[in-house]
C-alpha positions as a LaTeX table, in Angstrom:
\begin{tabular}{lrrr}
\hline
Residue & $x$ (\AA) & $y$ (\AA) & $z$ (\AA) \\
\hline
Unk1 & 5.56 & 5.14 & 12.13 \\
Unk2 & 2.26 & 5.98 & 10.76 \\
Unk3 & $-0.41$ & 8.56 & 10.02 \\
Unk4 & $-3.32$ & 10.14 & 8.40 \\
Unk5 & $-4.87$ & 13.15 & 6.64 \\
Unk6 & $-7.35$ & 14.02 & 4.05 \\
Unk7 & $-7.97$ & 10.04 & 3.35 \\
Unk8 & $-4.10$ & 9.18 & 3.10 \\
Unk9 & $-2.82$ & 6.72 & 5.20 \\
Unk10 & 1.01 & 7.24 & 5.36 \\
Unk11 & 3.88 & 4.09 & 5.92 \\
Unk12 & 7.75 & 4.93 & 6.01 \\
Unk13 & 9.50 & 1.72 & 5.00 \\
Unk14 & 13.34 & 1.99 & 5.01 \\
Unk15 & 15.00 & 0.42 & 2.00 \\
Unk16 & 18.25 & $-1.51$ & 2.97 \\
Unk17 & 21.19 & $-1.58$ & 1.07 \\
Unk18 & 20.76 & $-4.93$ & $-0.59$ \\
Unk19 & 17.74 & $-3.01$ & $-2.38$ \\
Unk20 & 20.16 & $-1.21$ & $-4.56$ \\
Unk21 & 21.12 & $-2.54$ & $-7.83$ \\
Unk22 & 24.60 & $-1.77$ & $-9.60$ \\
Unk23 & 23.73 & 1.69 & $-10.83$ \\
Unk24 & 22.93 & 2.12 & $-7.44$ \\
Unk25 & 19.12 & 2.82 & $-6.81$ \\
Unk26 & 16.68 & 0.68 & $-5.29$ \\
Unk27 & 15.52 & $-2.09$ & $-8.05$ \\
Unk28 & 12.23 & $-2.83$ & $-9.00$ \\
Unk29 & 11.56 & $-5.96$ & $-7.32$ \\
Unk30 & 12.65 & $-4.07$ & $-4.20$ \\
Unk31 & 10.36 & $-1.03$ & $-4.68$ \\
Unk32 & 7.24 & $-3.57$ & $-5.23$ \\
Unk33 & 8.52 & $-5.28$ & $-2.04$ \\
Unk34 & 8.64 & $-1.86$ & $-0.69$ \\
Unk35 & 5.15 & $-0.86$ & $-1.50$ \\
Unk36 & 3.98 & $-4.44$ & $-0.15$ \\
Unk37 & 5.54 & $-3.63$ & 3.82 \\
Unk38 & 3.67 & $-0.25$ & 3.31 \\
Unk39 & 0.09 & $-2.40$ & 2.28 \\
Unk40 & 0.56 & $-4.61$ & 5.48 \\
Unk41 & 0.91 & $-1.37$ & 7.23 \\
Unk42 & $-2.37$ & $-0.45$ & 6.44 \\
Unk43 & $-4.55$ & $-3.70$ & 5.68 \\
Unk44 & $-2.91$ & $-5.70$ & 8.04 \\
Unk45 & $-2.09$ & $-3.71$ & 11.15 \\
Unk46 & $-4.50$ & $-0.70$ & 10.88 \\
Unk47 & $-7.40$ & $-2.66$ & 10.02 \\
Unk48 & $-6.94$ & $-4.74$ & 12.65 \\
Unk49 & $-6.71$ & $-2.05$ & 14.59 \\
Unk50 & $-10.58$ & $-1.21$ & 13.36 \\
Unk51 & $-11.96$ & $-4.47$ & 13.53 \\
Unk52 & $-11.74$ & $-5.50$ & 9.85 \\
Unk53 & $-8.98$ & $-8.32$ & 10.63 \\
Unk54 & $-10.83$ & $-10.13$ & 7.86 \\
Unk55 & $-8.18$ & $-8.77$ & 5.34 \\
Unk56 & $-5.07$ & $-10.61$ & 6.74 \\
Unk57 & $-6.34$ & $-13.94$ & 6.47 \\
Unk58 & $-6.11$ & $-13.73$ & 2.71 \\
Unk59 & $-6.08$ & $-10.86$ & 0.24 \\
Unk60 & $-4.59$ & $-11.48$ & $-3.55$ \\
Unk61 & $-2.86$ & $-8.65$ & $-5.51$ \\
Unk62 & $-4.80$ & $-9.02$ & $-9.01$ \\
Unk63 & $-2.79$ & $-6.40$ & $-10.68$ \\
Unk64 & $-0.21$ & $-4.02$ & $-10.40$ \\
Unk65 & 1.31 & $-0.76$ & $-12.20$ \\
Unk66 & 4.36 & 1.20 & $-11.10$ \\
Unk67 & 5.15 & 4.39 & $-12.93$ \\
Unk68 & 8.84 & 5.86 & $-11.95$ \\
Unk69 & 9.30 & 9.66 & $-11.79$ \\
Unk70 & 13.09 & 9.70 & $-9.85$ \\
Unk71 & 15.28 & 7.01 & $-8.70$ \\
Unk72 & 14.85 & 5.72 & $-4.96$ \\
Unk73 & 17.63 & 5.36 & $-2.92$ \\
Unk74 & 18.75 & 3.59 & 0.00 \\
Unk75 & 20.54 & 6.08 & 2.15 \\
Unk76 & 19.93 & 5.07 & 5.85 \\
Unk77 & 16.63 & 6.90 & 6.21 \\
Unk78 & 13.19 & 6.42 & 5.47 \\
Unk79 & 10.97 & 6.78 & 2.62 \\
Unk80 & 7.33 & 7.80 & 2.85 \\
Unk81 & 4.36 & 6.18 & 1.27 \\
Unk82 & 1.38 & 7.97 & 1.06 \\
Unk83 & $-1.85$ & 5.19 & 0.56 \\
Unk84 & $-5.19$ & 6.01 & $-0.22$ \\
Unk85 & $-7.80$ & 3.46 & $-1.97$ \\
Unk86 & $-9.66$ & 4.79 & $-5.39$ \\
Unk87 & $-12.01$ & 2.36 & $-6.02$ \\
Unk88 & $-14.33$ & 0.06 & $-3.64$ \\
Unk89 & $-16.13$ & $-3.01$ & $-5.90$ \\
Unk90 & $-18.29$ & $-5.94$ & $-4.41$ \\
Unk91 & $-15.05$ & $-8.10$ & $-4.38$ \\
Unk92 & $-12.15$ & $-6.22$ & $-4.88$ \\
Unk93 & $-10.84$ & $-2.63$ & $-4.22$ \\
Unk94 & $-7.83$ & $-0.57$ & $-5.33$ \\
Unk95 & $-5.23$ & 1.01 & $-3.46$ \\
Unk96 & $-2.95$ & 4.54 & $-5.13$ \\
Unk97 & 0.46 & 5.01 & $-3.43$ \\
Unk98 & 2.79 & 7.84 & $-3.91$ \\
Unk99 & 6.19 & 7.03 & $-2.63$ \\
Unk100 & 8.20 & 9.84 & $-1.77$ \\
Unk101 & 12.10 & 9.87 & $-2.03$ \\
Unk102 & 12.13 & 10.87 & 1.88 \\
Unk103 & 10.45 & 10.96 & 5.18 \\
Unk104 & 8.07 & 14.20 & 4.65 \\
Unk105 & 5.18 & 15.49 & 2.52 \\
Unk106 & 7.82 & 18.27 & 0.91 \\
Unk107 & 9.64 & 15.36 & $-0.82$ \\
Unk108 & 9.46 & 15.05 & $-4.50$ \\
Unk109 & 8.04 & 11.61 & $-5.34$ \\
Unk110 & 9.50 & 9.29 & $-6.72$ \\
Unk111 & 6.82 & 6.58 & $-7.52$ \\
Unk112 & 3.41 & 6.02 & $-8.09$ \\
Unk113 & 1.95 & 3.05 & $-7.82$ \\
Unk114 & $-1.68$ & 1.31 & $-7.79$ \\
Unk115 & $-2.33$ & $-2.21$ & $-6.92$ \\
Unk116 & $-6.00$ & $-3.93$ & $-7.60$ \\
Unk117 & $-6.78$ & $-6.36$ & $-4.80$ \\
Unk118 & $-9.21$ & $-8.86$ & $-4.48$ \\
Unk119 & $-10.05$ & $-10.67$ & $-0.62$ \\
Unk120 & $-9.20$ & $-14.19$ & $-1.02$ \\
Unk121 & $-10.67$ & $-17.15$ & 1.09 \\
Unk122 & $-7.82$ & $-19.92$ & 1.64 \\
Unk123 & $-9.50$ & $-22.58$ & 2.91 \\
Unk124 & $-11.85$ & $-22.38$ & $-0.30$ \\
Unk125 & $-9.11$ & $-21.01$ & $-2.44$ \\
Unk126 & $-11.57$ & $-18.40$ & $-4.31$ \\
Unk127 & $-11.69$ & $-14.97$ & $-3.96$ \\
Unk128 & $-15.05$ & $-13.62$ & $-2.01$ \\
Unk129 & $-16.46$ & $-10.38$ & $-1.54$ \\
Unk130 & $-15.41$ & $-7.89$ & 0.54 \\
Unk131 & $-17.05$ & $-7.61$ & 4.08 \\
Unk132 & $-19.16$ & $-4.65$ & 5.51 \\
Unk133 & $-16.97$ & $-4.03$ & 7.79 \\
Unk134 & $-14.06$ & $-4.45$ & 5.28 \\
Unk135 & $-15.80$ & $-1.86$ & 2.89 \\
Unk136 & $-16.40$ & 0.72 & 6.01 \\
Unk137 & $-12.78$ & 0.48 & 6.93 \\
Unk138 & $-11.62$ & 0.70 & 2.58 \\
Unk139 & $-14.51$ & 3.81 & 2.82 \\
Unk140 & $-12.70$ & 5.92 & 5.42 \\
Unk141 & $-9.19$ & 5.35 & 3.08 \\
Unk142 & $-11.35$ & 6.50 & 0.20 \\
Unk143 & $-9.46$ & 9.28 & $-1.69$ \\
Unk144 & $-10.42$ & 12.70 & 0.17 \\
Unk145 & $-11.78$ & 10.66 & 3.57 \\
Unk146 & $-10.48$ & 11.16 & 6.98 \\
Unk147 & $-9.21$ & 7.90 & 8.23 \\
Unk148 & $-11.87$ & 8.15 & 10.88 \\
\hline
\end{tabular}
């Protein structure tokens, strides 16, 4: 389920039992996979709905930062991942995440993260510039935007 308000795109992801480690919480690698699932909802699905489908043709993660506030658990429920665009440059953009320990905006934030992403031309094997359509799409999710 997806939604938006105040420049924040919301994706719900469901951790799997296999995501947990021997301590009973979702391990780092699987947390990064959950971030990826949420990012795909925004950059591939939502972008395609709004005419910015070039992002689905190639984008690479140039940098990833993850900060843990509390453990995440696979208890059969969904987690709420809130995403917004912090920065847009000519050939990259920065996406911020807040992962809540449950499905509502009142659930505590367990993880914050950011990814620096670069559009990539798979045919030429080189990074490319952000198109005007992509810039407009990303700007709608810029911190303080409304997704419109």
